[in-house]
Short mmCIF file of C-alpha atoms in Angstrom, two decimals:
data_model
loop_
_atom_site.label_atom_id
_atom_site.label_comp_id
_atom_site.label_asym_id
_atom_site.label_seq_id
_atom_site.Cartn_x
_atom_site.Cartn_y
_atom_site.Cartn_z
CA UNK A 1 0.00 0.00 0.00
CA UNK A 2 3.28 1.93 0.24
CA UNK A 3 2.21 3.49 3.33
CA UNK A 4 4.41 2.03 6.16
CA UNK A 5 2.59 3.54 8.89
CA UNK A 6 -0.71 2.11 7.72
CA UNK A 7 0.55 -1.66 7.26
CA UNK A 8 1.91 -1.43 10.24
CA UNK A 9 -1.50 -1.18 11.91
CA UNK A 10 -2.79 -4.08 9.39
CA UNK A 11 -0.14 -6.38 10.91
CA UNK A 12 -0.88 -5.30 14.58
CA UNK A 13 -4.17 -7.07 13.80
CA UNK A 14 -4.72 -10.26 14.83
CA UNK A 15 -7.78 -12.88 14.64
CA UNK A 16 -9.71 -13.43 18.24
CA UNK A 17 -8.66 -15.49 20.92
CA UNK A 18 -10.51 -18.52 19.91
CA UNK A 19 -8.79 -20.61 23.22
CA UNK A 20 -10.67 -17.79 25.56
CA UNK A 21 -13.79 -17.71 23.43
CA UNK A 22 -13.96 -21.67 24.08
CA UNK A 23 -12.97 -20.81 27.58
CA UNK A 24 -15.78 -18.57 27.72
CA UNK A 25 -18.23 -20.70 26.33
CA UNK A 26 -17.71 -23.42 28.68
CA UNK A 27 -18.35 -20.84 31.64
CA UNK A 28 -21.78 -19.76 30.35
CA UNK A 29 -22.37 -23.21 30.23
CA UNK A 30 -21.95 -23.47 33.76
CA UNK A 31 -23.99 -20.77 34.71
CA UNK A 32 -27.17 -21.52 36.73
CA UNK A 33 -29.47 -20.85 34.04
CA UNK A 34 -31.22 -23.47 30.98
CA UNK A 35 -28.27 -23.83 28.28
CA UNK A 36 -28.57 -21.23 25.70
CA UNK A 37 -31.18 -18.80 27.51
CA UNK A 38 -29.79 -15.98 27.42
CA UNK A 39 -29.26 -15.99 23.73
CA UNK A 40 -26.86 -12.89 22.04
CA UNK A 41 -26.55 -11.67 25.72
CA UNK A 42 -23.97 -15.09 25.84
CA UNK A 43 -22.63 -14.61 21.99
CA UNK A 44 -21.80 -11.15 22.88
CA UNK A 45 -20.27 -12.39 26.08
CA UNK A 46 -18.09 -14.85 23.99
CA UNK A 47 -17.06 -12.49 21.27
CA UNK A 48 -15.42 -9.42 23.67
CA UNK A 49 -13.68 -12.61 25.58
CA UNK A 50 -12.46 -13.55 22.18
CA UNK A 51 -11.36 -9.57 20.95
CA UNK A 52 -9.71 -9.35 24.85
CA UNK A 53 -8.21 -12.63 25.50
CA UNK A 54 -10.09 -13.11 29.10
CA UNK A 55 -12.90 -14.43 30.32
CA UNK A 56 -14.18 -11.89 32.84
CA UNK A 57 -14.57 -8.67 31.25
CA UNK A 58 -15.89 -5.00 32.23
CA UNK A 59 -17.57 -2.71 29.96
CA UNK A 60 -17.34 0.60 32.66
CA UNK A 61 -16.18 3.15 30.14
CA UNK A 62 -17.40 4.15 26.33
CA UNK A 63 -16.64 6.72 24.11
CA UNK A 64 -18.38 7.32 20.75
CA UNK A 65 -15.68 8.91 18.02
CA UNK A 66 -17.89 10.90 15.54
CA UNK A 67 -16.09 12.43 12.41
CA UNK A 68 -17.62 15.21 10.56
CA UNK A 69 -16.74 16.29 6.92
CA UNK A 70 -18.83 17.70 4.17
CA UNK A 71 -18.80 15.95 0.85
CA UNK A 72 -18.78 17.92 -2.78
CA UNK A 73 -21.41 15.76 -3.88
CA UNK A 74 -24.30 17.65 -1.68
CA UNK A 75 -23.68 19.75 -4.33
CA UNK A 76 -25.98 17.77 -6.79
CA UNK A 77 -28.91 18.02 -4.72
CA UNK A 78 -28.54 14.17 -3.15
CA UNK A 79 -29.60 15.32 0.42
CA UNK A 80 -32.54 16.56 1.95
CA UNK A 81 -30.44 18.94 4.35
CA UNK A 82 -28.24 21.84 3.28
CA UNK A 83 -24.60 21.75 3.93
CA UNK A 84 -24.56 24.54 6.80
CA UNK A 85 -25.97 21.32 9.01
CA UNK A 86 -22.65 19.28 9.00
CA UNK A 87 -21.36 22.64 10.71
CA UNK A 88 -24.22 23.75 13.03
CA UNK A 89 -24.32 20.11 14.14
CA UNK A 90 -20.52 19.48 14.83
CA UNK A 91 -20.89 22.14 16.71
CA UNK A 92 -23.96 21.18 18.54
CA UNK A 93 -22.26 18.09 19.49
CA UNK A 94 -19.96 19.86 21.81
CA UNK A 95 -23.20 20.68 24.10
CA UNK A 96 -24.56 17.41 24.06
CA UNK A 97 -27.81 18.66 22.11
CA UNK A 98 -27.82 15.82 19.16
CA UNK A 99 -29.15 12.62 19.32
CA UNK A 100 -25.77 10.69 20.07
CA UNK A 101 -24.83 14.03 22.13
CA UNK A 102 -28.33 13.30 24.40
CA UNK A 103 -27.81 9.08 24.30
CA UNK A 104 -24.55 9.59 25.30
CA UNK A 105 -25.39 11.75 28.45
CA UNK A 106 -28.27 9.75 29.39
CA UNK A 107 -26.00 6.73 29.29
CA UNK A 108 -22.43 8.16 30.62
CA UNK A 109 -20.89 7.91 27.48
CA UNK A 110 -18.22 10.41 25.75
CA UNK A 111 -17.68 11.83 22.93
CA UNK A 112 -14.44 12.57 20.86
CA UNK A 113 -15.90 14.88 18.19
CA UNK A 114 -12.99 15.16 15.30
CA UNK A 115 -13.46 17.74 12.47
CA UNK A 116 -12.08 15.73 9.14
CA UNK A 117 -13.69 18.79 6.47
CA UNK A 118 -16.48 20.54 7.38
CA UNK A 119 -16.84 23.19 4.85
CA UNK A 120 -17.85 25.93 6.77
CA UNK A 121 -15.71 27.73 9.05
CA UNK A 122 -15.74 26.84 13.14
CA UNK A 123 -15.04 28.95 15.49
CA UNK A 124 -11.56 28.36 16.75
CA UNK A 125 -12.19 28.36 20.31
CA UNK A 126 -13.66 25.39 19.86
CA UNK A 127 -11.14 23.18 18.95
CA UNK A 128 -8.04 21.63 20.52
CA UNK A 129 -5.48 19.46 19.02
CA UNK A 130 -4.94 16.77 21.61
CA UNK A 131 -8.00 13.80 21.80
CA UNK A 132 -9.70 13.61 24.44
CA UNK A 133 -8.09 16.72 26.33
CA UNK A 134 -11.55 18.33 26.48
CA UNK A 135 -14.11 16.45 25.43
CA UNK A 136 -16.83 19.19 24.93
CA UNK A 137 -14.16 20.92 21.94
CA UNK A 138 -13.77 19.38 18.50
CA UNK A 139 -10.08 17.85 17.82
CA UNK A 140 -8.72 19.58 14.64
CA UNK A 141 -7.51 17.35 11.74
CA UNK A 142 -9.51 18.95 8.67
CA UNK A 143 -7.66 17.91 5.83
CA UNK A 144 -9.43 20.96 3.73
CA UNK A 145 -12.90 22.11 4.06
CA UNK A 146 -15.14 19.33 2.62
CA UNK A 147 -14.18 16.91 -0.65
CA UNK A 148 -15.08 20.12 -2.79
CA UNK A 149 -17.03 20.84 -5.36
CA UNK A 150 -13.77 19.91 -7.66
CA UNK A 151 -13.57 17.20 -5.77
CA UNK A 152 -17.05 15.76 -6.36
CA UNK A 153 -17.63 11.79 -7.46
CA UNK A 154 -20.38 12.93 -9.68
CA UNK A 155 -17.21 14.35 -11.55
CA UNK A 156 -14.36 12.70 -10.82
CA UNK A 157 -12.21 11.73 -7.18
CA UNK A 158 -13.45 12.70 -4.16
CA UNK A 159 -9.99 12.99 -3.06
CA UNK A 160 -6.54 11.95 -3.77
CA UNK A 161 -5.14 8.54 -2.28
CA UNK A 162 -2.72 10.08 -0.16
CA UNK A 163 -5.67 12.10 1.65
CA UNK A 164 -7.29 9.16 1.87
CA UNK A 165 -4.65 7.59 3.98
CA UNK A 166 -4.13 10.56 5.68
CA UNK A 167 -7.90 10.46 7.15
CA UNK A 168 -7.30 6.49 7.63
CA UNK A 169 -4.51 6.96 10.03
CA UNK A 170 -6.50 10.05 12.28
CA UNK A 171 -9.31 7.20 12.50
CA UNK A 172 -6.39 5.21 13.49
CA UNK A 173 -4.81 8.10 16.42
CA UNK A 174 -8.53 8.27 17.56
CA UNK A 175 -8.79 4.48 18.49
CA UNK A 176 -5.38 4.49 20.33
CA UNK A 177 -6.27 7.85 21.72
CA UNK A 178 -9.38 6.06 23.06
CA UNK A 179 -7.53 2.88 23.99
CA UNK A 180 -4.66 4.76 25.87
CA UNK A 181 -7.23 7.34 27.84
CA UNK A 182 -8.82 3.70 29.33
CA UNK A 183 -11.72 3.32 27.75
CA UNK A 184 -13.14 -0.24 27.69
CA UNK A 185 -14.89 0.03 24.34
CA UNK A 186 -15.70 2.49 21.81
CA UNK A 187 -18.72 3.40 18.84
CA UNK A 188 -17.64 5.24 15.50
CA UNK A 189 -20.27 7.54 14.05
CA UNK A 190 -20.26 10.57 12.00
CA UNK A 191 -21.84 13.99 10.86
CA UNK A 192 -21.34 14.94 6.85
CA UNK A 193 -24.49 16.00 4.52
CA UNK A 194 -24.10 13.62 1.10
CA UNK A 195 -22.61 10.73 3.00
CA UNK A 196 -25.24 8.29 2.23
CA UNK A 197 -24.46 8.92 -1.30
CA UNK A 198 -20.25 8.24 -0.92
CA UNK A 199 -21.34 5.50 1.55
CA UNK A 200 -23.50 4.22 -1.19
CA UNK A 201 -20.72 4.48 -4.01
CA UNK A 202 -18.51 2.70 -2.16
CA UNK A 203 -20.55 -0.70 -1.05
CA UNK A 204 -21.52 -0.67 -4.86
CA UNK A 205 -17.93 -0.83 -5.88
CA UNK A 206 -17.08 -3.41 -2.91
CA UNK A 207 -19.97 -5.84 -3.13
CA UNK A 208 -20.75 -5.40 -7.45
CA UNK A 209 -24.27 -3.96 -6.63
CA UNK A 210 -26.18 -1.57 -8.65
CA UNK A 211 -27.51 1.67 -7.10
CA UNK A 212 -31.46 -0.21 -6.81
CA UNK A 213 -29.37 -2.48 -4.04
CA UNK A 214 -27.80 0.12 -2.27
CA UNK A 215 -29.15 3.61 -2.53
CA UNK A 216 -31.94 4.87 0.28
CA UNK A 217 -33.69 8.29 0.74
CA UNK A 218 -30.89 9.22 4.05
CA UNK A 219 -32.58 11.70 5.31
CA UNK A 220 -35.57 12.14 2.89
CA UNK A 221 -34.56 12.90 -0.47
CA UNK A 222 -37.42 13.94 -2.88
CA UNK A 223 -38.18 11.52 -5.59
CA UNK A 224 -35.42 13.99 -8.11
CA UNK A 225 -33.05 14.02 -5.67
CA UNK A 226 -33.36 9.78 -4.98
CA UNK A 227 -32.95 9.11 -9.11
CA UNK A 228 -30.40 11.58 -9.19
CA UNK A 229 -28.48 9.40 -6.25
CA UNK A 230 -28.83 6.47 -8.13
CA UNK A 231 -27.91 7.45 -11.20
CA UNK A 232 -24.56 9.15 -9.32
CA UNK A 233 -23.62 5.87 -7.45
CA UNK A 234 -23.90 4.15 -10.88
CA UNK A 235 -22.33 6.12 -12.84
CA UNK A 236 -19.07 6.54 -9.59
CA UNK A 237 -18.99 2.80 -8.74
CA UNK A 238 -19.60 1.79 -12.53
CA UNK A 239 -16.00 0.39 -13.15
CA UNK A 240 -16.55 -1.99 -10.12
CA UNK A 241 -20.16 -2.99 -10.85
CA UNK A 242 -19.26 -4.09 -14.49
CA UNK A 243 -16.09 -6.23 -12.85
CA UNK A 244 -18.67 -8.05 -9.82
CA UNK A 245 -17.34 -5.73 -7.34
CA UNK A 246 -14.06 -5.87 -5.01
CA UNK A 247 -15.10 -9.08 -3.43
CA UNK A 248 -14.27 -11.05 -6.37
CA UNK A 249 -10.69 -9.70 -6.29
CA UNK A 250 -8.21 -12.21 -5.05
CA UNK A 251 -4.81 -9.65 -5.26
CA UNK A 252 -4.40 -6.20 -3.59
CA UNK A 253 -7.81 -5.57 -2.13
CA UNK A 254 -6.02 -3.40 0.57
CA UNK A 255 -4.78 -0.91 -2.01
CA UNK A 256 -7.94 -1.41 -4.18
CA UNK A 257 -10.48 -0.78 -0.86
CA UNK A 258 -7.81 2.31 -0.35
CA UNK A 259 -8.34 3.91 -3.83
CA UNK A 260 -11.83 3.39 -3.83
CA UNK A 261 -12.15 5.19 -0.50
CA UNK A 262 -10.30 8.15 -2.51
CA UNK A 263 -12.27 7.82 -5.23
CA UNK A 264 -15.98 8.00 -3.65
CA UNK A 265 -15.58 8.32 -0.62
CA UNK A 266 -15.38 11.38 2.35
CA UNK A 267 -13.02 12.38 4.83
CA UNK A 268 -15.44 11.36 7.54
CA UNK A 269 -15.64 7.48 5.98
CA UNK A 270 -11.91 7.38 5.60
CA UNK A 271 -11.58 8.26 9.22
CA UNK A 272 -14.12 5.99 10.25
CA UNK A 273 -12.48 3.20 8.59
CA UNK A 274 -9.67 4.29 9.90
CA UNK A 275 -11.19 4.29 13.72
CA UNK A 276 -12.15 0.40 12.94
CA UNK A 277 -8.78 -0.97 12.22
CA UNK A 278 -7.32 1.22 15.05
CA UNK A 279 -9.59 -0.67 17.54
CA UNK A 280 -8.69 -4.01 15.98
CA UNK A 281 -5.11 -3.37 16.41
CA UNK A 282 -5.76 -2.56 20.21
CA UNK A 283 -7.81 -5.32 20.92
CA UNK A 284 -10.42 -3.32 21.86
CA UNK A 285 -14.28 -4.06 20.74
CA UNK A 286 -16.16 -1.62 18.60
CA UNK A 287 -19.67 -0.87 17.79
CA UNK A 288 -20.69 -0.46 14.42
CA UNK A 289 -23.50 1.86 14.14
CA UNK A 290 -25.91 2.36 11.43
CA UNK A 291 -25.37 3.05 7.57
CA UNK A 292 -22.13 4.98 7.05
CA UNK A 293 -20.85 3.40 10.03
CA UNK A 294 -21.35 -0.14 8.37
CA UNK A 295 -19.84 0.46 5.22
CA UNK A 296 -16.49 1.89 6.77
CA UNK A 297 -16.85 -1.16 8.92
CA UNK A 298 -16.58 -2.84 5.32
CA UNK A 299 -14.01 -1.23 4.42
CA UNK A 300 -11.52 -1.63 7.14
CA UNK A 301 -12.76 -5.86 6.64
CA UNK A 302 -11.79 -5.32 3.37
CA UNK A 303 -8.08 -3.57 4.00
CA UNK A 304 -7.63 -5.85 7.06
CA UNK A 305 -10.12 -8.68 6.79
CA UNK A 306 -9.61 -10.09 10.52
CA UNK A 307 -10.55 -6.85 11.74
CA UNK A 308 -14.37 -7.90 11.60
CA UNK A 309 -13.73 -9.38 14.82
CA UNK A 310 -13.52 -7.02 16.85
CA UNK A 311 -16.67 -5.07 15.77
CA UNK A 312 -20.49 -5.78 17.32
CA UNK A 313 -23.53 -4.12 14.88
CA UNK A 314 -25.67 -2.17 17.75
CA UNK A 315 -29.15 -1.76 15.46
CA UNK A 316 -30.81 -2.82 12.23
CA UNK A 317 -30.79 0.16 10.39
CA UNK A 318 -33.66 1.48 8.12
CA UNK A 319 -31.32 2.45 5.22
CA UNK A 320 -30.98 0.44 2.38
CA UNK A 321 -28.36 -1.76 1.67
CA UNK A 322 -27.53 -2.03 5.38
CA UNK A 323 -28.24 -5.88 5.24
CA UNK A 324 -26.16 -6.70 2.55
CA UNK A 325 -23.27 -5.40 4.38
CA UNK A 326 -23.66 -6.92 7.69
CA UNK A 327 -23.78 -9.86 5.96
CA UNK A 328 -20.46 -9.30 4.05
CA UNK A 329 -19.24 -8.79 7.71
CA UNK A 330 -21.11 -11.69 9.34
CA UNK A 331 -22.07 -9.59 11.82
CA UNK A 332 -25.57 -9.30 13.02
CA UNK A 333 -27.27 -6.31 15.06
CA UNK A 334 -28.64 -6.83 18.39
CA UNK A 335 -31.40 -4.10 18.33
CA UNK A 336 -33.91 -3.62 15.90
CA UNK A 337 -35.75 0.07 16.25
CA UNK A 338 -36.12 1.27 12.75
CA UNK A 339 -33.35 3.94 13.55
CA UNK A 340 -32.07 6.04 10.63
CA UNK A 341 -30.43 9.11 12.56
CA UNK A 342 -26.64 8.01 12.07
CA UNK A 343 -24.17 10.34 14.23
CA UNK A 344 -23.35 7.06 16.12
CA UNK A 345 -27.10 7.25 17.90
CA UNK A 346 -27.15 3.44 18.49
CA UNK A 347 -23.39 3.20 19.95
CA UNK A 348 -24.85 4.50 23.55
CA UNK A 349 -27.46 2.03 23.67
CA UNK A 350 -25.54 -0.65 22.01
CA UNK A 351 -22.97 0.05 24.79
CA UNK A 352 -25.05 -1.08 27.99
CA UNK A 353 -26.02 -4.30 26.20
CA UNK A 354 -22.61 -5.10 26.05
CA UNK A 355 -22.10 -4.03 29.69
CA UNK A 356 -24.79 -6.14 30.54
CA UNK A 357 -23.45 -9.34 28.46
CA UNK A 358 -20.10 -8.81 30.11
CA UNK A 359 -21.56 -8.31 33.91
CA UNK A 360 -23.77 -11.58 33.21
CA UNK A 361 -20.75 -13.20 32.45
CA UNK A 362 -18.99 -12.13 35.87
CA UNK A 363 -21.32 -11.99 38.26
CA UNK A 364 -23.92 -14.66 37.80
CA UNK A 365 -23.64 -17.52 39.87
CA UNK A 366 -22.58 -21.09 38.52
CA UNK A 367 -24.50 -23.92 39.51
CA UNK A 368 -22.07 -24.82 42.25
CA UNK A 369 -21.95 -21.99 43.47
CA UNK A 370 -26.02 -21.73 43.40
CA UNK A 371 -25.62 -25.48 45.17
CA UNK A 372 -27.75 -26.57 42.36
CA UNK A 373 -27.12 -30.20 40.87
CA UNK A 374 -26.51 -30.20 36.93
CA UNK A 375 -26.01 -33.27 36.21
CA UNK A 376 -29.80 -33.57 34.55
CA UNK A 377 -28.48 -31.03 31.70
CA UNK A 378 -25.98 -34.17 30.56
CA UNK A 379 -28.11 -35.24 28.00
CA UNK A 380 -29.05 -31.64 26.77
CA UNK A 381 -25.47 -31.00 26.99
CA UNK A 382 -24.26 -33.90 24.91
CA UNK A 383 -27.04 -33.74 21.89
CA UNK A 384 -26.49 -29.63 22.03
CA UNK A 385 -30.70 -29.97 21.93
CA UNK A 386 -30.91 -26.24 23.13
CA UNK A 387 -29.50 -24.69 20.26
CA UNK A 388 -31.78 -26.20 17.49
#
C-alpha cells in the first residue's frame, strides 16, 4: 500500500482469541441458568472474551468517536439537508444537544468529536489538538474544508489517495487515543451532509451492486433528488459494478479498498475506517453503528479482513443496503428500532447491552456456586438440543 505507517497497523491485527472464546463458552455453560437462555446476551459475552483474551470482562467506560466532513457531492442536490448542518451540528455536538450528544449523556458515554472537512468555518475556540483533552471541543484534523465541489464523485475523485490515507490513520490516532485514555470500548459515528451517497458508491464498488441495491432516501430525499443518487452511485462505482465488485478480487484488495475510498468516498468514511482498524489493532471491541458506520466497517474488513472481529452491529438500520453489508461482515445487530439518525445514535445504547453481556458473564452464579445439581443437563449437553 506503500504506506508504512498504515501496514503497520494491518499487521498489529490479529484474529480473536478462539482458546478464551472456548474458555468462555464453557463458563456460560456453567452458569445456573437453561443452556442457551440468554441468547446474544452469551454470543456477545463470547465475542469481547475472544477480541480481549479473558474471560471476565468490564464494559465501565465508552466513548463514541464521531467524524464530521462535508462531501462535494451535496452539491448535486442528493440530500434533503443543506450543507450549513454538517457545521451547526458538529458544533452542537460539543453541548450534548444531538441525538448521540443526548444518548450519550443519558447513558455516561463520551464523545471525541474530530473535524475531518467541514466546509464551513468553526469557530476556533472550539477546537483543541490533543484527543480527548476536552471532550466538549472538536479535535482539529480537517484535511481541507469538505471533498469540494472539484472534488465531487459525480465528476471525478473525491480525493486523492494520499488524503485518503491521511484520514485512515487520524481514524487510526482516535482508536489508540481512546484505547490509551482507558476506555473499555468504543462506537464510530459521523456527521457529513451527502454521506449516504459516498457511503453508497462505495458498497456498490465493494460488493458489485447496482444503485437499486444500495441507494436509500438518508434523510428524505425527494423523488429527483433519490434518481439523481442512483444514477450518481452508478455512474461513480460503474468500473466496479461491471467487474462483480471488489469481493471477487483475489490480489491487492487493501490498495484497491484504499483507492476506492479516494475515489468516492469522504473524509469522515476514511476516518471511520480508519477508527475500525485502530480498535482491531488494540484489541479493543467496537460498535458499528448504522449506515455509514457499516460500510467503513466494510471497508476496514476489506483492507484488514480479521478486523471484523472485533466489531459488534448495535441496530438494524432502516437504510438500504444495510443488510447486505452486515452480511459481508457476518455480523448481526442486536437491536432492531427502525433507527435512521446516524451520528453514532445506536453506539450509547448498544454500549449497555454489552455491559450487561459482560456483567452476566462475571457476576452470575454457577450452579455450584447456586448449590444446584446439573447433572440432569448431561443429556441436553451432549445432543447440544438447546440450540436447534
Amino acid at each position: 500500500m506503500k504506506n508504512n505507517k498504515l501496514e503497520e497497523i494491518i499487521k498489529r491485527i490479529v484474529p480473536a482469541d478462539k482458546e478464551a472464546m472456548a474458555k468462555a463458552v464453557s463458563r456460560q455453560e456453567s452458569l445456573a441458568k437453561p443452556l442457551g437462555s440468554l441468547g446474544g446476551l452469551e454470543e456477545i459475552s463470547v465475542r469481547i472474551a475472544g477480541m480481549t483474551g479473558k474471560i471476565i470482562n468490564s464494559i465501565d467506560r465508552s466513548c463514541v468517536a464521531v467524524f464530521c466532513a462535508d462531501n462535494g457531492v451535496a452539491a448535486e442536490g442528493v440530500a434533503s439537508a443543506p450543507q450549513s448542518v454538517t457545521m451547526a451540528q458538529t458544533i452542537n455536538f460539543t453541548r450534548r444537544l444531538t441525538g448521540v450528544g443526548a444518548l450519550a449523556e443519558c447513558f455516561g458515554s463520551e464523545l471525541l468529536i474530530v473535524d475531518m472537512g467541514v466546509k464551513d468555518s468553526i469557530p476556533g475556540k472550539l477546537y483543541v489538538d490533543t484527543p480527548l483533552e476536552d471532550t466538549h471541543k472538536i479535535v482539529n484534523r480537517r484535511i481541507r474544508p469538505e471533498t469540494g465541489e472539484t472534488w465531487n464523485i459525480a465528476e471525478g475523485r473525491a480525493m486523492t489517495c494520499d488524503e485518503a490515507k491521511q484520514a485512515i490513520l487520524t481514524g487510526v490516532e482516535m482508536a489508540d487515543a481512546i484505547r490509551q485514555n482507558g476506555y473499555d470500548i468504543m462506537g464510530v459515528g459521523e456527521m457529513g451532509i451527502g454521506n449516504t451517497t459516498t457511503s453508497s458508491a462505495i458498497l456498490s464498488a465493494v460488493t458489485g451492486l447496482d444503485a437499486e441495491f444500495t441507494v436509500g432516501r438518508g434523510g428524505g430525499v425527494n423523488d429527483e433528488g433519490f434518481s439523481r443518487k442512483k444514477e450518481i452511485v452508478n455512474r461513480a462505482a460503474g468500473e466496479y459494478i461491471s467487474q462483480g465488485g471488489l469481493i471477487n478480487c483475489e490480489d491487492s484488495r487493501a490498495e484497491k479498498m484504499t483507492d476506492i475510498l479516494a475515489e468516492m468516498g469522504g473524509f469522515d468514511i476514511c476516518a471511520m475506517t480508519g477508527a475500525f482498524l485502530g480498535a482491531a489493532a488494540n484489541r479493543m471491541p467496537v460498535v458499528v453503528d448504522g449506515y455509514i458506520s457499516v460500510v467503513a466497517a466494510v471497508a476496514a474488513w476489506a483492507i484488514a479482513p480479521d478486523s471484523v472481529d472485533y466489531m459488534l452491529a448495535s441496530h438494524k438500520s432502516f437504510e438500504k443496503g444495510y443488510a447486505k453489508a452486515v452480511e459481508l461482515l457476518n455480523i448481526k445487530p442486536f437491536l432492531a428500532l427502525d433507527m435512521r439518525l446516524g451520528e453514532g445514535s445506536g453506539c450509547p445504547i448498544a454500549f449497555q447491552v454489552v455491559k450487561g453481556a459482560c456483567d452476566v458473564m462475571a457476576n452470575m452464579a454457577t450452579f455450584a456456586e447456586a448449590a444446584i445439581d446439573d447433572d440432569y443437563l448431561e443429556e441436553i449437553r451432549e445432543t447440544e438440543s438447546y440450540r436447534r
